[in-house]
N, CA and C of each residue as an Amber inpcrd file, in Angstrom:
protein
   717
  55.4970000 223.8690000 169.2180000  56.5800000 223.1540000 169.8930000
  57.1980000 222.1180000 168.9550000  58.4560000 221.7690000 169.2020000
  59.1490000 220.7550000 168.3990000  59.7980000 219.7340000 169.3270000
  60.4250000 218.7310000 168.6930000  61.1690000 217.6950000 169.4290000
  60.2830000 216.8000000 170.2990000  59.0040000 216.6880000 169.9500000
  58.1520000 215.7500000 170.6590000  58.5650000 214.3160000 170.3180000
  58.3330000 213.4270000 171.2440000  58.6630000 212.0200000 171.0460000
  57.4300000 211.1750000 171.3310000  57.1020000 210.2880000 170.4230000
  56.0000000 209.3480000 170.6110000  56.5730000 207.9580000 170.8470000
  56.1270000 207.2830000 171.8870000  56.5960000 205.9350000 172.1960000
  55.4030000 204.9840000 172.1430000  55.4210000 203.9810000 171.2530000
  54.2920000 203.0470000 171.1710000  54.1970000 202.1860000 172.4230000
  52.9870000 201.8730000 172.8210000  52.7050000 200.9990000 173.9550000
  51.9440000 199.7960000 173.4050000  52.5750000 198.6250000 173.4480000
  52.0790000 197.4470000 172.7410000  51.7690000 196.3010000 173.7030000
  50.7770000 195.4690000 173.3630000  50.3790000 194.3660000 174.2510000
  51.2590000 193.1320000 174.0700000  51.2600000 192.2820000 175.0840000
  51.9760000 191.0100000 174.9960000  51.4440000 190.0630000 176.0540000
  51.8030000 188.7910000 175.9110000  51.3990000 187.8020000 176.9020000
  52.3960000 187.7070000 178.0400000  53.6580000 188.0730000 177.7740000
  54.7060000 187.9690000 178.7850000  55.7680000 189.0340000 178.5560000
  55.9450000 189.9430000 179.4990000  56.9960000 190.9510000 179.3370000
  58.3730000 190.3050000 179.4300000  58.4920000 189.1690000 180.1140000
  59.7840000 188.4800000 180.1860000  60.2070000 187.9660000 178.8160000
  59.2550000 187.3960000 178.0580000  59.5670000 186.9420000 176.6990000
  59.9440000 188.1200000 175.8130000  59.2780000 189.2370000 176.0170000
  59.5720000 190.4370000 175.2350000  60.9860000 190.9340000 175.5240000
  61.3450000 190.9920000 176.8080000  62.6840000 191.4560000 177.1880000
  63.7570000 190.5590000 176.5870000  63.5380000 189.2550000 176.6430000
  64.5220000 188.3160000 176.0950000  64.6930000 188.5110000 174.5970000
  63.5830000 188.5950000 173.8810000  63.6570000 188.7090000 172.4220000
  64.3060000 190.0280000 171.9990000  63.8310000 191.1230000 172.5520000
  64.3870000 192.4090000 172.1300000  65.8180000 192.6010000 172.6060000
  66.1980000 191.9160000 173.6870000  67.6040000 191.9400000 174.0890000
  68.4860000 191.3320000 173.0170000  67.9830000 190.2940000 172.3580000
  68.7070000 189.6710000 171.2480000  68.8960000 190.6580000 170.0990000
  67.9430000 191.5660000 169.9250000  68.0190000 192.5600000 168.8520000
  68.8160000 193.8000000 169.2580000  69.3440000 193.8150000 170.4680000
  70.1940000 194.9260000 170.8890000  69.5110000 195.9800000 171.7340000
  68.3160000 195.6890000 172.2370000  67.6050000 196.6300000 173.0920000
  68.0080000 196.4130000 174.5540000  67.9840000 197.4950000 175.3180000
  68.1980000 197.4080000 176.7610000  66.9120000 197.7980000 177.4790000
  66.7470000 197.2800000 178.6700000  65.5610000 197.5790000 179.4660000
  65.7540000 198.8870000 180.2090000  64.8560000 199.8320000 179.9950000
  64.9340000 201.1340000 180.6620000  64.0070000 201.2190000 181.8680000
  62.9850000 200.3670000 181.8810000  62.0280000 200.3840000 182.9980000
  61.2770000 199.0630000 182.9890000  61.0150000 198.5430000 184.1830000
  60.2470000 197.3000000 184.2750000  59.5350000 197.2550000 185.6200000
  58.2700000 196.8960000 185.5900000  57.5220000 196.7420000 186.8330000
  56.5890000 195.5430000 186.7330000  56.2640000 194.9760000 187.8850000
  55.3220000 193.8580000 187.9590000  53.9750000 194.2890000 188.5250000
  53.9910000 195.2430000 189.4540000  52.7690000 195.7050000 190.0890000
  52.7030000 197.2220000 190.0180000  51.4980000 197.7790000 189.8790000
  50.2060000 197.0660000 189.8440000  49.9130000 196.4120000 188.4910000
  50.6130000 196.8430000 187.4270000  50.4040000 196.2610000 186.0990000
  51.7620000 195.9550000 185.4880000  51.9660000 194.7240000 184.9730000
  53.2610000 194.3790000 184.3820000  53.5050000 195.1760000 183.0960000
  54.6200000 195.8740000 183.0540000  54.9830000 196.6180000 181.8460000
  56.4950000 196.7880000 181.8070000  57.0020000 197.0970000 180.6120000
  58.4420000 197.2290000 180.4400000  58.7310000 198.2580000 179.3530000
  59.8150000 199.0130000 179.5360000  60.2880000 199.9550000 178.5220000
  61.6140000 199.4860000 177.9700000  61.7790000 199.5690000 176.6460000
  62.9910000 199.1110000 175.9760000  63.5390000 200.2180000 175.0740000
  64.8470000 200.2000000 174.8820000  65.4620000 201.2250000 174.0480000
  66.6570000 200.6510000 173.3060000  66.7540000 201.0190000 172.0410000
  67.9330000 200.7210000 171.2260000  68.2970000 202.0100000 170.5030000
  69.3450000 202.6750000 170.9520000  69.7120000 203.9900000 170.4450000
  68.5060000 204.9290000 170.5600000  67.9930000 205.4630000 169.4420000
  66.8540000 206.3810000 169.5260000  65.5020000 205.6910000 169.3760000
  65.5150000 204.3770000 169.3220000  64.2750000 203.6220000 169.1480000
  63.7430000 203.1760000 170.5130000  62.5500000 203.6530000 170.8680000
  61.9250000 203.3310000 172.1500000  60.6470000 202.5250000 171.9130000
  60.4580000 201.4660000 172.6910000  59.2440000 200.6640000 172.6550000
  58.8350000 200.3430000 174.0940000  57.5380000 200.3180000 174.3410000
  57.0440000 199.9020000 175.6460000  55.9620000 198.8350000 175.4610000
  55.8690000 197.9380000 176.4400000  54.9370000 196.8070000 176.3490000
  54.2160000 196.6180000 177.6730000  52.9780000 196.1780000 177.5770000
  52.2070000 195.8430000 178.7730000  51.6780000 194.4240000 178.6450000
  51.6830000 193.7050000 179.7690000  51.2910000 192.2950000 179.7870000
  49.8020000 192.1500000 180.0820000  49.1480000 191.2590000 179.3230000
  47.7290000 190.9580000 179.5290000  47.5930000 189.4730000 179.7970000
  47.0090000 189.1180000 180.9150000  46.8170000 187.7030000 181.2340000
  45.9140000 187.0430000 180.1970000  46.3400000 185.8880000 179.6870000
  45.5480000 185.1580000 178.7060000  45.6030000 185.7430000 177.3030000
  46.4850000 186.6950000 177.0670000  46.5660000 187.3310000 175.7530000
  47.0560000 186.3360000 174.6980000  46.4270000 186.3390000 173.5260000
  46.7990000 185.4510000 172.4210000  47.5440000 186.2620000 171.3590000
  48.8510000 186.1040000 171.2330000  49.6170000 186.8680000 170.2430000
  49.1280000 186.6910000 168.8160000  48.5600000 185.5150000 168.5090000
  48.0680000 185.2660000 167.1540000  46.9100000 186.1970000 166.7950000
  46.2320000 186.7380000 167.8000000  45.0950000 187.6220000 167.5680000
  45.4560000 189.0900000 167.7390000  46.7360000 189.3710000 167.8830000
  47.1590000 190.7470000 168.1630000  47.0060000 191.6510000 166.9460000
  46.5730000 192.8870000 167.1950000  46.5540000 193.9260000 166.1700000
  47.6290000 194.9670000 166.4540000  48.5000000 194.6900000 167.4310000
  49.5380000 195.6490000 167.7900000  50.4990000 195.9000000 166.6410000
  50.8200000 197.1610000 166.3980000  51.7110000 197.5120000 165.2950000
  52.2400000 198.9170000 165.4950000  53.3960000 199.1920000 164.9420000
  53.9060000 200.5670000 164.9310000  54.8690000 200.7220000 163.7690000
  55.1190000 201.9540000 163.3840000  56.0500000 202.2730000 162.3050000
  57.3500000 202.8020000 162.8910000  58.4580000 202.4040000 162.2770000
  59.7730000 202.9070000 162.6400000  60.4140000 203.4470000 161.3720000
  60.8260000 204.7060000 161.3800000  61.5220000 205.3080000 160.2430000
  63.0080000 205.3900000 160.5680000  63.8300000 204.9080000 159.6500000
  65.2670000 204.9050000 159.8720000  65.9880000 205.3670000 158.6170000
  67.1900000 205.8500000 158.7850000  67.9630000 206.3250000 157.6300000
  68.6370000 205.1880000 156.8880000  68.6800000 203.9840000 157.4740000
  69.3700000 202.8640000 156.8270000  68.7070000 201.5550000 157.2360000
  67.7130000 201.1170000 156.4600000  67.0160000 199.8790000 156.8190000
  67.9420000 198.6770000 156.6970000  68.8710000 198.7050000 155.7460000
  69.7610000 197.5600000 155.5530000  70.6440000 197.3650000 156.7780000
  71.1580000 198.4640000 157.3350000  72.0330000 198.3660000 158.4950000
  71.2660000 197.8520000 159.7140000  70.0450000 198.3540000 159.9310000
  69.2590000 197.9140000 161.0730000  68.8600000 196.4440000 160.9260000
  68.4470000 196.0540000 159.7270000  68.1020000 194.6550000 159.4880000
  69.3110000 193.7590000 159.7170000  70.4720000 194.2020000 159.2540000
  71.7000000 193.4220000 159.4240000  72.0100000 193.2220000 160.9130000
  71.8220000 194.2780000 161.7030000  72.0860000 194.1820000 163.1410000
  71.1250000 193.2070000 163.8060000  69.8420000 193.2920000 163.4400000
  68.8530000 192.3680000 164.0090000  69.1650000 190.9300000 163.5980000
  69.5320000 190.7390000 162.3300000  69.8420000 189.3970000 161.8420000
  71.0590000 188.8200000 162.5510000  72.0500000 189.6610000 162.8090000
  73.2540000 189.2120000 163.5200000  72.8890000 188.7330000 164.9230000
  72.0120000 189.4840000 165.5970000  71.5730000 189.0790000 166.9240000
  70.8310000 187.7580000 166.9010000  69.9690000 187.5740000 165.8980000
  69.2270000 186.3180000 165.7900000  70.1610000 185.1420000 165.5310000
  71.1160000 185.3460000 164.6380000  72.0400000 184.2410000 164.3390000
  72.8450000 183.8540000 165.5780000  73.2420000 184.8510000 166.3800000
  74.0170000 184.5620000 167.5800000  73.1800000 183.7960000 168.6080000
  71.8960000 184.1480000 168.7060000  71.0330000 183.5350000 169.7170000
  70.4110000 182.2210000 169.2600000  69.9920000 182.1680000 167.9880000
  69.2320000 181.0190000 167.4920000  69.9940000 180.1820000 166.4680000
  71.1110000 180.6950000 165.9820000  71.8400000 179.9950000 164.9390000
  71.2840000 180.2290000 163.5510000  70.2880000 181.1070000 163.4300000
  69.6540000 181.3900000 162.1470000  68.7940000 182.6410000 162.2780000
  68.4200000 183.2040000 161.1470000  67.4410000 184.2850000 161.1190000
  66.0610000 183.6500000 161.1550000  65.2150000 184.1000000 162.0500000
  63.8800000 183.5200000 162.1860000  62.9920000 184.0060000 161.0460000
  62.5430000 183.0770000 160.2040000  61.7300000 183.4410000 159.0480000
  60.3150000 182.8820000 159.1370000  60.0360000 182.1050000 160.1760000
  58.6950000 181.5420000 160.3370000  58.3400000 181.5030000 161.8100000
  57.0520000 181.3030000 162.0720000  56.6040000 181.2450000 163.4490000
  56.5620000 182.6240000 164.0840000  56.5920000 182.6370000 165.3920000
  56.5450000 183.8890000 166.1340000  57.4740000 183.7490000 167.3440000
  58.5370000 184.5450000 167.3850000  58.8290000 185.7240000 166.5690000
  59.4780000 185.3560000 165.2340000  59.5150000 186.3440000 164.3340000
  60.1880000 186.1930000 163.0510000  60.4840000 187.5800000 162.4870000
  61.1830000 187.6060000 161.3330000  61.5150000 188.8800000 160.7060000
  61.4650000 188.7240000 159.1920000  60.8760000 189.6790000 158.5080000
  60.8640000 189.6730000 157.0520000  62.1240000 190.3650000 156.5300000
  62.2740000 190.4200000 155.2190000  63.4570000 190.9870000 154.5820000
  63.1790000 192.3970000 154.0670000  64.2050000 193.2320000 153.9780000
  63.9970000 194.5580000 153.3800000  63.6050000 194.4290000 151.9120000
  62.4660000 194.9720000 151.5730000  61.9920000 194.9550000 150.1910000
  61.2540000 196.2470000 149.9190000  61.3130000 196.6970000 148.6600000
  60.5580000 197.8820000 148.2630000  59.0680000 197.5860000 148.3620000
  58.2990000 198.5490000 148.8440000  56.8520000 198.3810000 148.9920000
  56.1360000 199.3300000 148.0370000  55.3930000 198.7740000 147.1090000
  54.6990000 199.6340000 146.1590000  53.5920000 200.4330000 146.8340000
  53.0960000 199.9540000 147.9790000  52.0710000 200.6950000 148.7010000
  52.6690000 201.7500000 149.6230000  53.9950000 201.9220000 149.5580000
  54.6790000 202.9770000 150.3230000  55.5670000 203.7960000 149.3890000
  55.0450000 204.0290000 148.1820000  55.7650000 204.8290000 147.1790000
  57.1480000 204.2780000 146.8550000  57.2840000 202.9520000 146.9350000
  58.5500000 202.3400000 146.5590000  59.6020000 202.3430000 147.6400000
  59.2920000 202.8660000 148.8250000  60.2690000 202.8730000 149.9090000
  60.5070000 201.4550000 150.4150000  61.7400000 201.1800000 150.7990000
  62.0600000 199.8660000 151.3120000  61.5750000 199.6950000 152.7330000
  61.2780000 198.4520000 153.1050000  60.8350000 198.1970000 154.4560000
  60.9480000 196.7270000 154.8220000  60.9640000 196.4580000 156.1290000
  60.8710000 195.0930000 156.6230000  60.1100000 195.1230000 157.9420000
  59.7060000 193.9530000 158.4160000  58.9110000 193.8780000 159.6410000
  59.5050000 192.8760000 160.6160000  59.4360000 193.2160000 161.8860000
  59.7330000 192.2880000 162.9690000  58.4050000 191.9190000 163.6220000
  58.0880000 190.6410000 163.6910000  56.8910000 190.1740000 164.3790000
  57.3740000 189.5690000 165.6890000  57.0650000 190.2330000 166.8030000
  57.6600000 189.8560000 168.0830000  56.8460000 188.7940000 168.8210000
  57.2890000 188.3370000 170.0010000  56.5540000 187.2820000 170.7230000
  55.1430000 187.6900000 171.1440000  54.8540000 188.9920000 171.1460000
  53.5110000 189.4430000 171.4710000  52.6030000 189.5360000 170.2630000
  53.1190000 189.1450000 169.0790000  52.3260000 189.2430000 167.8610000
  52.2880000 190.6440000 167.2860000  53.1020000 191.5550000 167.8160000
  53.1440000 192.9310000 167.3150000  54.0190000 193.0190000 166.0650000
  53.5540000 193.7920000 165.1020000  54.3200000 194.0260000 163.8780000
  55.0500000 195.3600000 164.0180000  56.3780000 195.2960000 164.1150000
  57.2120000 196.4920000 164.1390000  57.6550000 196.7170000 162.6990000
  57.0470000 197.6920000 162.0480000  57.2430000 197.9000000 160.6090000
  58.2950000 198.9820000 160.3900000  59.4450000 198.5600000 159.8810000
  60.5870000 199.4530000 159.6980000  60.6320000 199.9220000 158.2540000
  60.6750000 201.2400000 158.0730000  60.7230000 201.8190000 156.7310000
  61.8880000 202.7880000 156.5940000  62.3720000 202.8990000 155.3580000
  63.3610000 203.9160000 155.0490000  62.7160000 205.2850000 155.2090000
  63.3720000 206.1570000 155.9470000  62.8660000 207.5190000 156.1170000
  62.8830000 208.2370000 154.7690000  61.7360000 208.7290000 154.2880000
  61.7120000 209.4100000 152.9830000  62.6640000 210.5860000 152.9040000
  62.9290000 211.2250000 154.0420000  63.8310000 212.3820000 154.0400000
  65.2570000 211.9850000 153.7050000  65.6040000 210.7210000 153.9160000
  66.9550000 210.2520000 153.6140000  67.0010000 209.4540000 152.3230000
  65.8670000 209.3700000 151.6320000  65.7920000 208.6510000 150.3620000
  64.8610000 209.4150000 149.4400000  65.3270000 210.5440000 148.8730000
  64.4500000 211.4150000 148.1020000  63.9250000 210.8100000 146.8130000
  64.6180000 209.8140000 146.2770000  64.1970000 209.2040000 145.0200000
  63.8080000 207.7550000 145.2620000  62.5080000 207.4650000 145.3930000
  62.0720000 206.0820000 145.6170000  62.4620000 205.1900000 144.4500000
  62.5350000 203.9050000 144.7270000  62.8550000 202.9520000 143.6720000
  61.7630000 202.9710000 142.6090000  62.1440000 202.7770000 141.3150000
  61.1390000 202.7900000 140.2530000  60.1590000 201.6430000 140.3830000
  58.9810000 201.8390000 139.8050000  57.9630000 200.7880000 139.8350000
  58.4890000 199.5510000 139.1110000  58.1580000 198.3560000 139.5690000
  58.6640000 197.1340000 138.9460000  58.1760000 196.9800000 137.5170000
  59.0530000 196.4410000 136.6680000  58.7020000 196.2030000 135.2760000
  58.6980000 194.7060000 135.0200000  57.7920000 194.2550000 134.1730000
  57.7040000 192.8440000 133.8630000  56.7040000 192.1400000 134.7550000
  56.1300000 191.0640000 134.2390000  55.0440000 190.3890000 134.9500000
  55.5000000 189.7490000 136.2600000  56.7270000 189.1710000 136.2870000
  57.2080000 188.5570000 137.5180000  57.4670000 189.6180000 138.5860000
  58.0330000 190.7420000 138.1790000  58.3090000 191.8180000 139.1290000
  57.0150000 192.3860000 139.7000000  56.0050000 192.5100000 138.8550000
  54.7180000 193.0190000 139.3370000  54.0580000 192.0270000 140.2840000
  54.1570000 190.7430000 139.9680000  53.6030000 189.7220000 140.8560000
  54.3180000 189.7420000 142.2040000  55.6370000 189.8950000 142.1690000
  56.4170000 189.9580000 143.4040000  56.0170000 191.1750000 144.2320000
  55.8650000 192.3240000 143.5760000  55.4760000 193.5480000 144.2850000
  54.1120000 193.3850000 144.9440000  53.1770000 192.7720000 144.2340000
  51.8440000 192.5430000 144.8060000  51.9050000 191.5750000 145.9890000
  52.7270000 190.5350000 145.8560000  52.8430000 189.5490000 146.9320000
  53.4620000 190.1610000 148.1780000  54.4380000 191.0390000 148.0120000
  55.0750000 191.6990000 149.1540000  54.0580000 192.5360000 149.9230000
  53.1980000 193.2440000 149.2030000  52.1600000 194.0370000 149.8750000
  51.2370000 193.1230000 150.6660000  50.8300000 192.0100000 150.0530000
  49.8930000 191.1020000 150.7050000  50.4970000 190.4410000 151.9480000
  51.7240000 189.9370000 151.8210000  52.3130000 189.1670000 152.9160000
  53.0440000 190.0370000 153.9310000  53.9270000 190.9220000 153.4570000
  54.7550000 191.6900000 154.3800000  54.0280000 192.8910000 154.9710000
  53.0430000 193.4300000 154.2540000  52.3080000 194.5850000 154.7770000
  51.0070000 194.1670000 155.4540000  50.2640000 193.2780000 154.8040000
  48.9410000 192.9040000 155.3210000  48.9420000 191.6020000 156.1120000
  50.0420000 190.8590000 156.0540000  50.1110000 189.5990000 156.7820000
  49.3190000 188.4700000 156.1610000  48.9450000 188.5860000 154.8910000
  48.1520000 187.5630000 154.2080000  49.0710000 186.7170000 153.3280000
  49.8280000 185.8230000 153.9610000  50.7750000 184.9960000 153.2190000
  50.0670000 184.0580000 152.2490000  48.8790000 183.5900000 152.6210000
  48.1510000 182.6710000 151.7530000  47.8070000 183.2870000 150.4150000
  47.3120000 184.5130000 150.4150000  46.9710000 185.1790000 149.1620000
  48.2270000 185.5220000 148.3750000  49.2900000 185.8920000 149.0710000
  50.5530000 186.1830000 148.3940000  51.0670000 184.9480000 147.6670000
  50.9280000 183.7920000 148.2920000  51.3390000 182.5360000 147.6710000
  50.5620000 182.2920000 146.3900000  49.2720000 182.5550000 146.4200000
  48.4540000 182.3400000 145.2160000  48.9140000 183.2440000 144.0760000
  49.2940000 184.4630000 144.3920000  49.7850000 185.3880000 143.3690000
  51.0890000 184.8620000 142.7590000  52.0100000 184.4360000 143.6050000
  53.2980000 183.9530000 143.1060000  53.1570000 182.6320000 142.3510000
  52.3340000 181.7290000 142.8640000  52.1580000 180.4390000 142.1810000
  51.5450000 180.6320000 140.7950000  50.6360000 181.5900000 140.6760000
  50.0410000 181.8660000 139.3710000  51.0880000 182.3780000 138.3980000
  51.9710000 183.2600000 138.8680000  53.0220000 183.7940000 138.0010000
  54.0290000 182.7110000 137.6200000  54.3970000 181.8760000 138.5870000
  55.3830000 180.8320000 138.3100000  54.8360000 179.7390000 137.3970000
  53.5250000 179.5930000 137.3630000  52.9120000 178.5560000 136.5280000
  52.8680000 178.9460000 135.0570000  53.1780000 180.2280000 134.7490000
  53.1040000 180.7050000 133.3630000  54.4410000 181.3030000 132.9420000
  55.5010000 180.4940000 132.8570000  56.8140000 181.0320000 132.4960000
  56.8330000 181.5830000 131.0810000  57.6590000 182.6010000 130.8760000
  57.8280000 183.2030000 129.5580000  59.3110000 183.3000000 129.2420000
  59.6130000 183.2720000 127.9740000  61.0060000 183.3030000 127.5460000
  61.6950000 184.6080000 127.9130000  60.9130000 185.7020000 128.0160000
  61.5160000 186.9950000 128.3040000  61.5130000 187.3370000 129.7950000
  61.1910000 186.3760000 130.6500000  61.2380000 186.6320000 132.0950000
  62.6680000 186.9470000 132.5240000  62.8200000 187.9720000 133.3390000
  64.1370000 188.3270000 133.8650000  64.5900000 187.2380000 134.8330000
  65.7510000 186.6120000 134.5960000  66.1810000 185.5010000 135.4500000
  66.4440000 185.9140000 136.9010000  66.9280000 187.1380000 137.1210000
  67.1740000 187.5990000 138.4920000  65.8490000 187.7210000 139.2430000
  64.8400000 188.2910000 138.5730000  63.5210000 188.3950000 139.1950000
  62.9270000 187.0160000 139.4300000  63.1940000 186.0970000 138.5120000
  62.7240000 184.7220000 138.6850000  63.2920000 184.1290000 139.9790000
  64.5780000 184.3490000 140.2100000  65.2090000 183.8810000 141.4490000
  64.5660000 184.5370000 142.6640000  64.3260000 185.8450000 142.5690000
  63.7100000 186.5600000 143.6980000  62.3250000 186.0060000 144.0280000
  61.5600000 185.7030000 142.9850000  60.2160000 185.1610000 143.1940000
  60.2890000 183.7820000 143.8430000  61.1770000 182.9330000 143.3590000
  61.3130000 181.5890000 143.9200000  61.7440000 181.6380000 145.3900000
  62.6830000 182.5270000 145.6960000  63.1750000 182.6100000 147.0720000
  62.1020000 183.1880000 147.9920000  61.3640000 184.1750000 147.4970000
  60.2920000 184.7200000 148.3250000  59.1890000 183.6880000 148.5280000
  58.9300000 182.8960000 147.4970000  57.9340000 181.8200000 147.6330000
  58.4030000 180.8050000 148.6810000  59.7090000 180.5320000 148.7070000
  60.2520000 179.6350000 149.7280000  60.0940000 180.2400000 151.1180000
  60.3270000 181.5350000 151.2340000  60.1750000 182.2130000 152.5250000
  58.7320000 182.1470000 153.0100000  57.7940000 182.3670000 152.0990000
  56.3790000 182.2990000 152.4770000  55.9750000 180.8710000 152.8530000
  56.5740000 179.8940000 152.1880000  56.3010000 178.5070000 152.5560000
  56.7270000 178.2470000 153.9990000  57.8310000 178.8360000 154.4110000
  58.2770000 178.6850000 155.7990000  57.2910000 179.3480000 156.7530000
  56.7930000 180.5250000 156.3750000  55.8050000 181.2100000 157.2080000
  54.5680000 180.3340000 157.3900000  54.2050000 179.5980000 156.3290000
  53.0120000 178.7540000 156.3500000  53.3190000 177.3290000 156.8230000
  54.5090000 177.1380000 157.3910000  54.9030000 175.8350000 157.9380000
  54.8340000 174.7360000 156.8800000  55.3940000 175.0370000 155.7150000
  55.3970000 174.1040000 154.5870000  56.8400000 173.9040000 154.1070000
  57.6600000 173.1890000 154.8840000  59.0760000 173.0400000 154.5230000
  59.2960000 172.3030000 153.2080000  58.3780000 171.4180000 152.8300000
  58.5490000 170.6900000 151.5670000  58.5420000 171.6450000 150.3820000
  57.5920000 172.5790000 150.3770000  57.5450000 173.5450000 149.2740000
  58.7500000 174.4670000 149.3280000  59.1730000 174.8700000 150.5180000
  60.3550000 175.7260000 150.6360000  61.5700000 175.0260000 150.0270000
  61.7310000 173.7540000 150.3280000  62.8490000 172.9890000 149.7770000
  62.7530000 172.9040000 148.2520000  61.5420000 172.6800000 147.7610000
  61.3360000 172.6000000 146.3100000  61.7110000 173.9100000 145.6280000
  61.2780000 175.0320000 146.1930000  61.5670000 176.3280000 145.5740000
  63.0600000 176.6330000 145.5600000  63.7500000 176.3030000 146.6460000
  65.2010000 176.5330000 146.6690000  65.9030000 175.6400000 145.6510000
  65.3950000 174.4320000 145.4540000  65.9820000 173.5490000 144.4370000
  65.7730000 174.1210000 143.0400000  64.6150000 174.7370000 142.8060000
  64.3380000 175.3290000 141.4990000  65.2540000 176.5210000 141.2120000
  65.6650000 177.2040000 142.2620000  66.5980000 178.3230000 142.0830000
  67.8800000 177.8500000 141.4130000  68.3280000 176.6570000 141.7700000
  69.5800000 176.1220000 141.2310000  69.5160000 175.9160000 139.7190000
  68.3160000 175.8380000 139.1760000  68.1670000 175.5650000 137.7410000
  67.9220000 176.8370000 136.9100000  67.9410000 177.9930000 137.5530000
  67.8010000 179.2530000 136.8170000  69.1780000 179.6710000 136.3120000
  69.3130000 179.7840000 135.0170000  70.6060000 180.1270000 134.4160000
  70.8840000 181.6190000 134.5750000  72.0340000 181.9560000 135.1580000
  72.4370000 183.3480000 135.3740000  73.8410000 183.5620000 134.8290000
  74.0500000 184.7150000 134.1770000  75.4090000 185.0640000 133.7810000
  76.1020000 185.7550000 134.9570000  77.3340000 186.1830000 134.7640000
  78.1150000 186.7560000 135.8640000  77.4550000 188.0210000 136.4170000
  76.9710000 188.8890000 135.5180000  76.3320000 190.1230000 135.9630000
  75.0520000 189.8200000 136.7410000  74.2740000 188.8950000 136.2430000
  73.0150000 188.5280000 136.9080000  73.2660000 187.8730000 138.2660000
  74.3260000 187.0860000 138.3460000  74.6770000 186.4620000 139.6170000
  75.0150000 187.5270000 140.6530000  75.7190000 188.5790000 140.2160000
  76.0350000 189.6800000 141.1220000  74.7930000 190.4090000 141.5780000
  73.8570000 190.6300000 140.6510000  72.6100000 191.3130000 141.0010000
  71.7700000 190.5020000 141.9730000  71.9120000 189.1880000 141.9100000
  71.1010000 188.3080000 142.7530000  71.7940000 187.9510000 144.0660000
  72.9440000 188.5610000 144.3460000  73.7390000 188.1630000 145.5190000
  72.9470000 188.2530000 146.8160000  72.2190000 189.3520000 147.0270000
  71.4750000 189.5070000 148.2770000  70.3510000 188.4780000 148.3850000
  69.7690000 188.1110000 147.2390000  68.7120000 187.1000000 147.2470000
  69.2770000 185.7330000 147.6010000  70.4840000 185.4510000 147.1330000
  71.1130000 184.1770000 147.4880000  71.4270000 184.1260000 148.9910000
  71.7020000 185.2710000 149.5990000  71.9130000 185.3110000 151.0480000
  70.6260000 184.9310000 151.7770000  69.5010000 185.4310000 151.2700000
  68.2090000 185.0660000 151.8660000  67.9790000 183.5680000 151.7100000
  68.2780000 183.0520000 150.5250000  68.0960000 181.6150000 150.2830000
  68.9480000 180.7970000 151.2580000  70.1550000 181.2650000 151.5450000
  71.0170000 180.5500000 152.4830000  70.4230000 180.5450000 153.8890000
  69.8110000 181.6520000 154.2910000  69.1700000 181.7110000 155.6040000
  67.9700000 180.7580000 155.6780000  67.2160000 180.6930000 154.5810000
  66.0620000 179.7860000 154.5540000  66.5490000 178.3410000 154.6130000
  67.6140000 178.0410000 153.8720000  68.1700000 176.6880000 153.8850000
  68.6450000 176.3200000 155.3050000  69.2310000 177.2970000 156.0040000
  69.6670000 177.0560000 157.3710000  68.4920000 176.7730000 158.2900000
  67.3860000 177.4960000 158.0570000  66.1960000 177.2830000 158.8880000
  65.5570000 175.9250000 158.6300000  65.8000000 175.3580000 157.4490000
  65.2280000 174.0570000 157.1040000  65.9950000 172.9000000 157.7370000
  67.2180000 173.1640000 158.1690000  68.0290000 172.0810000 158.7290000
  67.6240000 171.7620000 160.1710000
C-alpha cells in the first residue's frame, strides 16, 4: 500500500497554550476535545500535529520530538518567523517556546534544518527533504567552520547549548590570521544566539558588538547578509 500518513501525537501541559502558539505559526485547529482526555489536532497545509494534555506535565522534562521534511526550509522558517514577529514583535530565540535558525547539519549529511521548541517542550525538527536537495552542502572547511558545525549538532540537534558554547568559546579564544571573516561573523552571531538560550544577555550583547569589529569587503558583506539578519533579530530580542 502507498499514501500512508503518520501524525505525531505529542505531550503538553496545556492544549490551549499549544493552540495559541501554533495558530501564530499558521496552523488551524482540526479537532479539539476536553473529555474524556484533553487533546487537539492541528494542521498547516500538509503538516499535521496532534497533542494531548497531561496534568502536572513539565515541558522542561519533555522528550517529545518529531521530524518534518519539507521542500523549502527557508520558506517555512520565514513564514514561522513572520508569525512570531506579528504576535511577539520579534523572533523567539530563547526560553520556551523558541525557534532555531536554518543551518546545515553535519550529522544529517549536510542537509539544512531548524527546530521549533513549542510550549510543551516538544522539538519539531524541520529538515530539507533529501529528494528535493540531491546535492548536500559540502563539509565545512577551516577550524572556525568545523567548530560551528560541531556546535550546531550539540545545541540545535541535541539541545546541549552549554557544551556548544564551550566549543565556540575555545575556537574564538584562538584567532588566526587565515580565519574566514564571514565564518567568524557566523560564529559570533551563533554564540550570541546561544547566550540568549542560556539567559545570558550580557554575553549576547558582547558578541554582537564584536561582530561590528570584523572587517568585511563588499563580497563578504553580501555572503554574511543572512547572518546579519539573525543578528538583528537577536538585537531586537535584547531590547
